[in-house]
Short mmCIF file of C-alpha atoms in Angstrom, two decimals:
data_model
loop_
_atom_site.label_atom_id
_atom_site.label_comp_id
_atom_site.label_asym_id
_atom_site.label_seq_id
_atom_site.Cartn_x
_atom_site.Cartn_y
_atom_site.Cartn_z
CA UNK I 1258 128.53 75.01 105.74
CA UNK I 1259 126.74 78.18 104.58
CA UNK I 1260 128.99 81.26 104.41
CA UNK I 1261 127.35 83.86 106.51
CA UNK I 1262 128.01 87.57 105.61
CA UNK I 1263 126.52 90.76 106.92
CA UNK I 1264 124.80 93.10 104.44
CA UNK I 1265 124.19 96.61 105.81
CA UNK I 1266 121.49 98.59 104.31
CA UNK I 1267 120.18 101.93 106.13
CA UNK I 1268 119.54 100.87 109.57
CA UNK I 1269 119.10 96.98 108.77
CA UNK I 1270 121.70 94.32 109.15
CA UNK I 1271 120.93 91.25 107.19
CA UNK I 1272 122.58 87.94 107.97
CA UNK I 1273 122.83 86.38 104.58
CA UNK I 1274 123.88 82.70 104.55
CA UNK I 1275 125.20 81.63 101.42
CA UNK I 1276 125.87 77.57 100.85
CA UNK I 1277 128.09 77.11 97.97
CA UNK I 1278 127.72 73.32 98.12
CA UNK I 1279 124.00 73.56 97.92
CA UNK I 1280 122.44 72.61 94.40
CA UNK I 1281 120.31 75.85 94.73
CA UNK I 1282 121.86 78.62 92.64
CA UNK I 1283 123.59 81.38 94.49
CA UNK I 1284 121.35 84.08 93.16
CA UNK I 1285 118.44 82.30 94.18
CA UNK I 1286 119.71 81.80 97.81
CA UNK I 1287 120.47 85.63 97.78
CA UNK I 1288 117.13 86.59 96.49
CA UNK I 1289 115.15 84.18 98.76
CA UNK I 1290 116.80 85.59 101.97
CA UNK I 1291 116.28 89.28 100.79
CA UNK I 1292 112.52 88.37 100.04
CA UNK I 1293 112.27 86.94 103.50
CA UNK I 1294 114.01 89.86 105.27
CA UNK I 1295 111.31 92.19 103.36
CA UNK I 1296 108.36 90.04 104.27
CA UNK I 1297 109.38 89.83 107.97
CA UNK I 1298 110.13 93.64 108.27
CA UNK I 1299 113.82 93.63 108.52
CA UNK I 1300 114.07 95.69 105.41
CA UNK I 1301 111.29 98.46 105.49
CA UNK I 1302 109.77 100.09 102.40
CA UNK I 1303 112.30 102.75 101.41
CA UNK I 1304 115.39 101.16 102.50
CA UNK I 1305 118.44 101.27 100.20
CA UNK I 1306 120.48 98.31 99.64
CA UNK I 1307 123.26 99.91 98.02
CA UNK I 1308 124.65 99.38 94.48
CA UNK I 1309 125.58 95.91 93.17
CA UNK I 1310 129.27 96.25 93.57
CA UNK I 1311 129.14 97.06 97.13
CA UNK I 1312 126.60 94.18 97.98
CA UNK I 1313 128.88 91.83 95.85
CA UNK I 1314 131.89 92.68 98.05
CA UNK I 1315 130.06 92.45 101.26
CA UNK I 1316 128.47 89.14 100.36
CA UNK I 1317 131.47 87.56 98.67
CA UNK I 1318 129.34 87.01 95.49
CA UNK I 1319 130.08 87.92 91.92
CA UNK I 1320 128.47 91.10 90.57
CA UNK I 1321 126.25 89.08 88.05
CA UNK I 1322 125.02 86.67 90.79
CA UNK I 1323 123.81 89.79 92.87
CA UNK I 1324 122.50 91.45 89.63
CA UNK I 1325 120.44 88.39 89.04
CA UNK I 1326 119.08 87.93 92.53
CA UNK I 1327 117.91 91.64 92.65
CA UNK I 1328 116.37 91.29 89.19
CA UNK I 1329 114.33 88.37 90.67
CA UNK I 1330 112.84 90.65 93.41
CA UNK I 1331 112.49 93.52 90.91
CA UNK I 1332 110.36 91.21 88.75
CA UNK I 1333 108.29 90.35 91.79
CA UNK I 1334 107.55 94.15 92.55
CA UNK I 1335 109.57 94.16 95.83
CA UNK I 1336 112.53 96.16 94.74
CA UNK I 1337 113.22 99.21 92.37
CA UNK I 1338 116.54 100.33 90.85
CA UNK I 1339 117.51 104.02 90.89
CA UNK I 1340 120.30 105.21 88.70
CA UNK I 1341 123.23 106.58 90.79
CA UNK I 1342 121.47 105.65 94.08
CA UNK I 1343 121.04 101.96 94.17
CA UNK I 1344 118.35 99.49 94.79
CA UNK I 1345 115.38 100.28 97.18
CA UNK I 1346 112.73 98.24 98.86
CA UNK I 1347 109.34 99.21 97.51
CA UNK I 1348 107.20 97.47 99.90
CA UNK I 1349 106.65 94.33 101.69
CA UNK I 1350 103.80 92.28 100.12
CA UNK I 1351 101.22 90.81 102.59
CA UNK I 1352 100.43 87.12 101.41
CA UNK I 1353 97.19 85.60 102.66
CA UNK I 1354 96.25 82.14 102.84
CA UNK I 1355 92.72 81.41 101.45
CA UNK I 1356 90.83 80.35 104.48
CA UNK I 1357 87.46 81.79 106.11
CA UNK I 1358 89.40 84.45 108.13
CA UNK I 1359 89.32 88.23 108.45
CA UNK I 1360 92.03 90.36 106.98
CA UNK I 1361 92.33 92.17 110.36
CA UNK I 1362 93.05 89.01 112.07
CA UNK I 1363 95.56 87.81 109.39
CA UNK I 1364 97.40 91.15 109.62
CA UNK I 1365 97.67 90.97 113.37
CA UNK I 1366 99.04 87.27 113.04
CA UNK I 1367 101.90 88.43 111.21
CA UNK I 1368 102.34 91.64 113.29
CA UNK I 1369 101.52 94.08 110.49
CA UNK I 1370 99.63 96.53 112.63
CA UNK I 1371 96.17 96.66 111.00
CA UNK I 1372 94.08 99.94 111.18
CA UNK I 1373 91.04 101.10 109.66
CA UNK I 1374 89.33 104.05 108.15
CA UNK I 1375 85.64 103.99 107.78
CA UNK I 1376 84.28 105.47 104.84
CA UNK I 1377 80.53 104.51 104.76
CA UNK I 1378 78.34 102.88 107.38
CA UNK I 1379 74.64 103.23 106.31
CA UNK I 1380 71.58 101.47 105.32
CA UNK I 1381 70.72 101.18 101.66
CA UNK I 1382 68.42 99.39 99.25
CA UNK I 1383 69.89 95.99 98.37
CA UNK I 1384 71.05 95.73 94.66
CA UNK I 1385 70.27 92.74 92.70
CA UNK I 1386 73.73 91.39 93.25
CA UNK I 1387 73.71 92.06 97.10
CA UNK I 1388 70.14 90.57 97.34
CA UNK I 1389 71.01 87.42 95.63
CA UNK I 1390 73.94 86.90 97.86
CA UNK I 1391 72.20 87.71 100.96
CA UNK I 1392 69.13 85.78 100.17
CA UNK I 1393 66.75 89.09 100.55
CA UNK I 1394 64.68 90.78 97.89
CA UNK I 1395 66.00 93.55 95.71
CA UNK I 1396 65.59 97.02 97.39
CA UNK I 1397 65.13 95.48 100.89
CA UNK I 1398 67.21 97.53 103.48
CA UNK I 1399 70.69 96.18 104.07
CA UNK I 1400 73.70 97.59 106.05
CA UNK I 1401 76.51 99.02 103.72
CA UNK I 1402 80.08 99.23 105.21
CA UNK I 1403 82.82 100.67 103.33
CA UNK I 1404 86.44 100.68 104.91
CA UNK I 1405 90.06 101.31 103.99
CA UNK I 1406 92.29 98.62 105.84
CA UNK I 1407 96.00 99.68 106.48
CA UNK I 1408 99.03 97.64 107.36
CA UNK I 1409 101.60 99.48 109.09
CA UNK I 1410 100.03 102.66 108.02
CA UNK I 1411 100.00 101.73 104.32
CA UNK I 1412 96.58 101.22 102.65
CA UNK I 1413 96.27 97.65 101.36
CA UNK I 1414 92.59 97.17 100.79
CA UNK I 1415 89.23 98.84 100.15
CA UNK I 1416 86.63 96.31 101.93
CA UNK I 1417 83.02 96.78 100.92
CA UNK I 1418 80.58 94.54 102.88
CA UNK I 1419 76.80 94.38 103.14
CA UNK I 1420 74.87 92.70 106.19
CA UNK I 1421 71.22 91.94 106.84
CA UNK I 1422 69.78 94.72 109.09
CA UNK I 1423 69.60 93.80 112.71
CA UNK I 1424 72.43 91.38 112.66
CA UNK I 1425 74.69 93.89 114.32
CA UNK I 1426 72.32 96.73 115.67
CA UNK I 1427 74.92 98.77 117.44
CA UNK I 1428 77.59 98.88 114.86
CA UNK I 1429 79.47 102.23 114.61
CA UNK I 1430 82.48 103.95 113.15
CA UNK I 1431 84.30 103.44 116.51
CA UNK I 1432 83.82 99.73 116.63
CA UNK I 1433 84.58 99.36 113.11
CA UNK I 1434 87.88 101.30 113.46
CA UNK I 1435 88.84 99.47 116.69
CA UNK I 1436 88.69 95.80 115.29
CA UNK I 1437 87.63 93.49 112.38
CA UNK I 1438 84.06 92.81 111.13
CA UNK I 1439 84.50 88.96 111.96
CA UNK I 1440 85.41 89.56 115.39
CA UNK I 1441 82.21 91.74 115.83
CA UNK I 1442 80.15 88.97 114.32
CA UNK I 1443 81.67 86.35 116.68
CA UNK I 1444 81.25 88.65 119.73
CA UNK I 1445 77.55 88.79 118.75
CA UNK I 1446 77.35 85.00 119.01
CA UNK I 1447 77.23 84.45 115.17
CA UNK I 1448 79.53 81.48 114.23
CA UNK I 1449 80.88 81.66 110.63
CA UNK I 1450 80.71 78.24 109.10
CA UNK I 1451 81.57 78.49 105.42
CA UNK I 1452 81.81 80.73 102.51
CA UNK I 1453 81.65 81.15 98.77
CA UNK I 1454 84.54 83.14 97.34
CA UNK I 1455 85.70 84.16 93.88
CA UNK I 1456 88.93 86.05 93.03
CA UNK I 1457 89.57 88.35 90.17
CA UNK I 1458 91.04 91.69 89.01
CA UNK I 1459 89.78 94.89 87.82
CA UNK I 1460 90.90 98.61 86.96
CA UNK I 1461 90.72 100.91 89.82
CA UNK I 1462 88.19 104.10 89.43
CA UNK I 1463 89.52 107.45 90.50
CA UNK I 1464 87.75 107.20 93.78
CA UNK I 1465 89.21 103.59 94.61
CA UNK I 1466 92.68 104.49 93.46
CA UNK I 1467 92.52 107.51 95.73
CA UNK I 1468 91.72 105.27 98.88
CA UNK I 1469 94.43 102.80 97.88
CA UNK I 1470 97.10 105.39 96.56
CA UNK I 1471 96.97 104.11 93.02
CA UNK I 1472 96.22 106.26 89.84
CA UNK I 1473 92.86 105.60 88.06
CA UNK I 1474 93.18 102.50 85.89
CA UNK I 1475 95.72 100.64 88.10
CA UNK I 1476 95.17 96.83 88.31
CA UNK I 1477 93.53 95.79 91.58
CA UNK I 1478 92.86 92.39 92.83
CA UNK I 1479 89.14 91.61 93.65
CA UNK I 1480 87.68 89.23 96.21
CA UNK I 1481 83.99 88.50 96.39
CA UNK I 1482 82.70 86.42 99.48
CA UNK I 1483 79.33 85.41 100.76
CA UNK I 1484 79.78 83.92 104.38
CA UNK I 1485 77.28 81.68 105.91
CA UNK I 1486 76.54 80.82 109.56
CA UNK I 1487 76.10 77.37 111.10
CA UNK I 1488 72.39 77.27 109.95
CA UNK I 1489 73.24 77.90 106.44
CA UNK I 1490 72.10 81.58 106.46
CA UNK I 1491 74.08 84.35 104.55
CA UNK I 1492 75.46 86.70 107.15
CA UNK I 1493 77.80 88.74 105.05
CA UNK I 1494 78.66 89.65 101.60
CA UNK I 1495 82.05 91.27 100.72
CA UNK I 1496 83.26 92.72 97.56
CA UNK I 1497 86.76 93.92 98.20
CA UNK I 1498 89.63 95.55 96.34
CA UNK I 1499 93.24 94.87 97.20
CA UNK I 1500 96.44 96.83 96.17
CA UNK I 1501 98.03 94.57 93.76
CA UNK I 1502 101.65 95.38 94.65
CA UNK I 1503 101.03 95.07 98.40
CA UNK I 1504 98.91 92.02 98.51
CA UNK I 1505 98.60 88.57 97.18
CA UNK I 1506 96.62 85.43 97.75
CA UNK I 1507 98.25 82.03 98.40
CA UNK I 1508 96.81 78.46 97.35
CA UNK I 1509 97.61 75.19 98.44
CA UNK I 1510 96.68 72.61 95.73
CA UNK I 1511 96.49 68.78 96.01
CA UNK I 1512 96.00 66.33 93.20
CA UNK I 1513 92.71 64.59 92.95
CA UNK I 1514 93.18 60.79 93.93
#
C-alpha cells in the first residue's frame, strides 16, 4: 500500500502517496505528484516548498531522493532553487493537445481563467504570406487581429490572426476580449472543418517580449495555422507566439501499420 504523507508549503497541503513496493523509483513518484499538483493549481506560482531536509522529514524520504525529484522539475522549468530560502514554484505550464480548437476554449476546459487584451483590430493589405494562406491576392484588404491571451492573469500567448474581410463584419475589441475567435466564428454560422498547422520556434523581438513578459531574444514557441470551413475555403490564418516556459504542445503518435 502507498504511504501517504502531508507536505505543507505555503497555504497548500499536498497528499503525497509513496508506494515503496512499486517498481517506479521513489524520486519519480515524488516528482510526478508534485508536477500534478502544480498543473492542477494546488501549488501556485511563487509557492515555497521549503528546503530538502524539511521535505524529506515530512515525506519519510531520504534527502537524495527528494533532491533528485526536485531536480527533475527544475530541469522541466517548473521549480527554481533559492539559496537560503528553499525551492519555489515558477509556474504551472499549460499543455495543449494538437487538435482544431481555440486556446480560449482549451484554457477554460482546465479552469485556467482565460482573458484577452486586444492590441490591434484593423484592416490592412495582405502580405504575400497572408495572401497565400487565405487564397486572396497580395495587397487585398484583410482583417488583422493581434491579442495577448492570459491564463489566470499571466500572459501565455501573443495571437496574430488574419481573416477575409466581411467574414465577421461586427468584430470589435469588446467581443474579442469577452470570448475566443473560434466561438465568434461558430456563432456566425462558420463551421471549422480542418486546418494545416506548423510548429517552430523563434527569438522574441523587444515588442513581443514586452507582451509576454520576456526579454528580447528569449525563445518563443511558434504556431502557424490556416483553418478551413466545410467547403474548403480558408477562413483564418494565425501566426501565434507562446511563452516557452508556460506553454507546451502535446502529441499522440501511432505507428504506421
